[in-house]
């Protein structure tokens, strides 16, 4: 019996509208999309909404630096975000923005309900103020040492090391990341949500099945430390919604951001007559609500958010599912190593479904970090998808198309084998439901191994040459394609493009979870076309190379900006460590496989250095040989896939053809130190 239809609303955390999507972000959206697609295949009503988180000082300052309005900035970023998500087959029912009328109305409604129920209080606080920029500093614009675990370089609202939240004034040795000045304290009246009044309710709610055990244990630590009032207001200037009864005061971005889930769904309801907002959000709703988030924002989603909803008379989440962070080759994503990879850079080189499958193969229901190891990625995708799954179809389709007029056998000659494959449906469904995607992929690949073993044992390529055994070959290949069809149904939440292409090849209607109960008999298929090609190591290398080469010219897109886009100031002693030397370019060569690099052999007086420089757009090798330049001679050598780079050539300009080698004055000699 299929399960009774469920009504499910699902969200992912809102991407911030101040930067591009990278592979770390995609862990969450791909995980959520797989779960949503699985629920839909099971016949449930599963609605997936999201939005850009579009408020806050970083967006305001970035817009100022670009000479545009915040509205223009967030519209441009939204278009980019949605294009990236669509390319990775993340299938939202609605993607909205927190800077919307729906969100304004809901934020004001929730706030006024909390205020009228005496859950909002005001008090004058001493707040960090930048004396150079003459502005109060939002939490994320102050950095210092965490007052709890003493970790340095932490933001002013929460510690990314120990997870603690605190007031910015609690930071040790704080600095303004806007100007670098030491903040002063200045008085301002602020509005607070009294979270402590919800302690008993939250204690009961968090001990249920609403989150993973690891998160529940972390919440217990916060309960023991005491639930503090939450500052929900910010002073002008601020890009956001003004608090209704407080001119010049704005809702802190973290108040209206989660309300954006509701606002996106409300917009969807307004254009979908069959959907009713209250059915999903009223306090006694029997629908389901799930949030997929990163473990770093668990505090907001498991304490503040449910308390806000409860206090305002709305339903609370059915569960909050947290995931870990993405590491690459066992280490934190790194721009210097070329492993801080943007979604668009990946798409320029590799197929999106490779990544969807790899993430699925590594994801479980816990909060452990997920590692993208490029060697493992190469081997796993090629072995599992190309070598096992697609291989079944390619081995069988040729015989059916060429020898049997594209017609499958009228009977399934291996009913028990087929039944064994179908019998795994409940096990795999349970794993999908519990977000144990990695375990599900292992179950599916074990079935793929059995299918290939069956074909190997029957040897259709041998028997097709033997008189009187032609129909046996048709039966074998028909069974193989039916087993392939079952595997595609199981993989469809992960690989929608492969599933669509396989459905077209098999000449069948779009698969649902229960479509596979019976095999295809006496059925015509279409001509087989390659369904997936192997990952090429060269393309992985090119992606890493592109991520590395872009560092020198890529505009900063996340975090606070200065009024001009100059990096954070350094001390003179830091600059004095840089050893600048005159170098003569002995040899310049093209680098095979690199779009932007030239390989330079540099004479610095008594020794030569090999340096890779991203200046190919402006210079041909012949233009450089014999000329002088300036290099950083004491830069630690960096291993690249093309070889070892033993320094850095200095160049200036906006990029492209407008890029100039910094030539020293006449009379300079190789090795001469620049002072």
Tab-separated table of C-alpha atoms in Angstrom, residues 498-655:
chain	number	residue	atom	x	y	z
A	498	UNK	CA	19.706	11.405	-16.566
A	499	UNK	CA	16.237	10.161	-15.628
A	500	UNK	CA	14.579	12.349	-18.266
A	501	UNK	CA	16.978	11.172	-20.970
A	502	UNK	CA	16.522	7.541	-19.890
A	503	UNK	CA	12.726	7.900	-19.963
A	504	UNK	CA	12.946	9.237	-23.518
A	505	UNK	CA	15.225	6.367	-24.563
A	506	UNK	CA	12.973	3.775	-22.908
A	507	UNK	CA	9.935	5.461	-24.494
A	508	UNK	CA	8.021	5.651	-21.205
A	509	UNK	CA	6.049	8.218	-19.236
A	510	UNK	CA	7.912	10.072	-16.464
A	511	UNK	CA	8.696	7.584	-13.717
A	512	UNK	CA	7.036	7.693	-10.322
A	513	UNK	CA	8.123	5.638	-7.328
A	514	UNK	CA	5.442	3.000	-7.955
A	515	UNK	CA	5.940	2.874	-11.758
A	516	UNK	CA	8.312	-0.053	-11.504
A	517	UNK	CA	5.955	-2.630	-9.962
A	518	UNK	CA	5.752	-4.453	-13.311
A	519	UNK	CA	8.437	-4.814	-16.003
A	520	UNK	CA	8.070	-3.557	-19.550
A	521	UNK	CA	6.925	-6.345	-21.897
A	522	UNK	CA	6.594	-6.297	-25.687
A	523	UNK	CA	7.565	-2.648	-25.575
A	524	UNK	CA	9.303	-0.493	-28.185
A	525	UNK	CA	12.315	1.576	-27.166
A	526	UNK	CA	14.028	4.449	-28.950
A	527	UNK	CA	17.487	4.542	-30.436
A	528	UNK	CA	20.116	4.645	-27.709
A	529	UNK	CA	22.215	7.760	-27.324
A	530	UNK	CA	25.004	8.156	-24.759
A	531	UNK	CA	23.340	9.126	-21.478
A	532	UNK	CA	26.420	10.305	-19.604
A	533	UNK	CA	30.103	10.734	-20.457
A	534	UNK	CA	33.061	10.115	-18.219
A	535	UNK	CA	34.552	12.849	-16.056
A	536	UNK	CA	37.850	14.023	-17.504
A	537	UNK	CA	40.658	14.864	-15.098
A	538	UNK	CA	41.726	17.676	-17.395
A	539	UNK	CA	38.405	19.416	-16.811
A	540	UNK	CA	38.725	19.111	-13.046
A	541	UNK	CA	42.221	20.593	-13.291
A	542	UNK	CA	40.953	23.382	-15.524
A	543	UNK	CA	38.220	24.213	-13.005
A	544	UNK	CA	40.761	24.452	-10.178
A	545	UNK	CA	43.064	26.450	-12.415
A	546	UNK	CA	40.283	28.880	-13.312
A	547	UNK	CA	39.424	29.313	-9.647
A	548	UNK	CA	43.069	30.116	-8.894
A	549	UNK	CA	43.674	32.416	-11.850
A	550	UNK	CA	40.624	34.525	-11.078
A	551	UNK	CA	41.880	35.515	-7.640
A	552	UNK	CA	43.837	38.532	-8.779
A	553	UNK	CA	40.991	40.161	-10.662
A	554	UNK	CA	37.829	38.810	-9.026
A	555	UNK	CA	35.785	41.459	-7.265
A	556	UNK	CA	35.016	40.856	-3.617
A	557	UNK	CA	31.346	39.926	-3.446
A	558	UNK	CA	30.809	38.935	0.157
A	559	UNK	CA	31.255	40.717	3.427
A	560	UNK	CA	31.579	44.424	4.190
A	561	UNK	CA	33.277	46.698	1.710
A	562	UNK	CA	35.199	49.909	2.161
A	563	UNK	CA	33.957	53.013	0.350
A	564	UNK	CA	36.602	52.104	-2.226
A	565	UNK	CA	37.350	48.431	-2.939
A	566	UNK	CA	40.849	48.386	-1.384
A	567	UNK	CA	41.811	45.473	0.806
A	568	UNK	CA	42.109	45.745	4.587
A	569	UNK	CA	45.072	47.909	5.608
A	570	UNK	CA	48.284	46.239	6.743
A	571	UNK	CA	51.038	47.509	8.997
A	572	UNK	CA	54.320	48.838	7.568
A	573	UNK	CA	56.194	45.948	9.189
A	574	UNK	CA	54.062	43.521	7.162
A	575	UNK	CA	54.933	45.304	3.930
A	576	UNK	CA	58.623	45.440	4.854
A	577	UNK	CA	58.734	41.639	4.748
A	578	UNK	CA	58.111	41.684	0.979
A	579	UNK	CA	61.373	41.253	-0.956
A	580	UNK	CA	60.983	43.007	-4.327
A	581	UNK	CA	63.718	42.296	-6.893
A	582	UNK	CA	64.484	43.356	-10.428
A	583	UNK	CA	64.236	40.359	-12.759
A	584	UNK	CA	65.166	39.905	-16.423
A	585	UNK	CA	62.766	37.739	-18.426
A	586	UNK	CA	65.071	35.149	-19.951
A	587	UNK	CA	62.333	33.054	-21.515
A	588	UNK	CA	58.550	33.264	-21.902
A	589	UNK	CA	56.347	30.389	-23.056
A	590	UNK	CA	52.708	29.489	-23.503
A	591	UNK	CA	51.302	27.043	-20.938
A	592	UNK	CA	49.386	24.221	-22.575
A	593	UNK	CA	45.885	23.928	-21.132
A	594	UNK	CA	45.891	27.327	-19.407
A	595	UNK	CA	43.889	30.220	-20.795
A	596	UNK	CA	45.588	33.021	-18.871
A	597	UNK	CA	49.059	31.853	-17.869
A	598	UNK	CA	52.504	32.358	-19.331
A	599	UNK	CA	55.528	30.482	-18.006
A	600	UNK	CA	58.443	32.861	-17.337
A	601	UNK	CA	62.075	32.056	-16.605
A	602	UNK	CA	63.410	34.975	-14.580
A	603	UNK	CA	67.039	35.921	-13.938
A	604	UNK	CA	67.357	37.601	-10.529
A	605	UNK	CA	71.158	37.740	-10.469
A	606	UNK	CA	72.979	34.519	-9.869
A	607	UNK	CA	69.906	32.322	-10.045
A	608	UNK	CA	66.838	31.792	-12.169
A	609	UNK	CA	63.238	31.338	-11.067
A	610	UNK	CA	60.302	29.663	-12.769
A	611	UNK	CA	57.117	31.742	-12.408
A	612	UNK	CA	53.617	31.305	-13.839
A	613	UNK	CA	51.983	34.695	-14.473
A	614	UNK	CA	48.383	35.413	-15.493
A	615	UNK	CA	49.316	37.980	-18.151
A	616	UNK	CA	48.645	36.081	-21.376
A	617	UNK	CA	45.748	38.398	-22.307
A	618	UNK	CA	48.160	41.340	-22.602
A	619	UNK	CA	51.454	39.873	-23.805
A	620	UNK	CA	52.788	37.373	-26.318
A	621	UNK	CA	55.925	35.496	-25.200
A	622	UNK	CA	58.035	37.203	-27.843
A	623	UNK	CA	57.075	40.611	-26.404
A	624	UNK	CA	58.593	39.779	-23.033
A	625	UNK	CA	61.887	38.028	-23.558
A	626	UNK	CA	64.870	40.230	-22.660
A	627	UNK	CA	62.753	42.769	-20.803
A	628	UNK	CA	62.991	43.652	-17.121
A	629	UNK	CA	60.251	43.414	-14.544
A	630	UNK	CA	59.789	43.364	-10.764
A	631	UNK	CA	59.038	40.184	-8.843
A	632	UNK	CA	58.261	39.181	-5.261
A	633	UNK	CA	61.307	37.030	-4.580
A	634	UNK	CA	60.471	35.682	-1.126
A	635	UNK	CA	56.981	34.382	-1.871
A	636	UNK	CA	56.607	30.746	-0.808
A	637	UNK	CA	56.692	28.497	-3.931
A	638	UNK	CA	53.296	27.231	-4.992
A	639	UNK	CA	52.713	23.871	-6.637
A	640	UNK	CA	50.400	24.123	-9.647
A	641	UNK	CA	49.346	21.386	-12.031
A	642	UNK	CA	51.666	22.928	-14.624
A	643	UNK	CA	54.676	22.933	-12.296
A	644	UNK	CA	56.169	24.895	-9.399
A	645	UNK	CA	55.766	28.678	-9.385
A	646	UNK	CA	58.676	30.262	-7.489
A	647	UNK	CA	57.518	33.832	-7.045
A	648	UNK	CA	55.163	36.484	-8.410
A	649	UNK	CA	55.553	39.045	-11.162
A	650	UNK	CA	54.085	42.467	-10.417
A	651	UNK	CA	51.607	43.876	-12.911
A	652	UNK	CA	48.916	46.556	-12.823
A	653	UNK	CA	45.784	47.456	-14.704
A	654	UNK	CA	42.092	46.567	-14.941
A	655	UNK	CA	42.800	43.308	-16.780
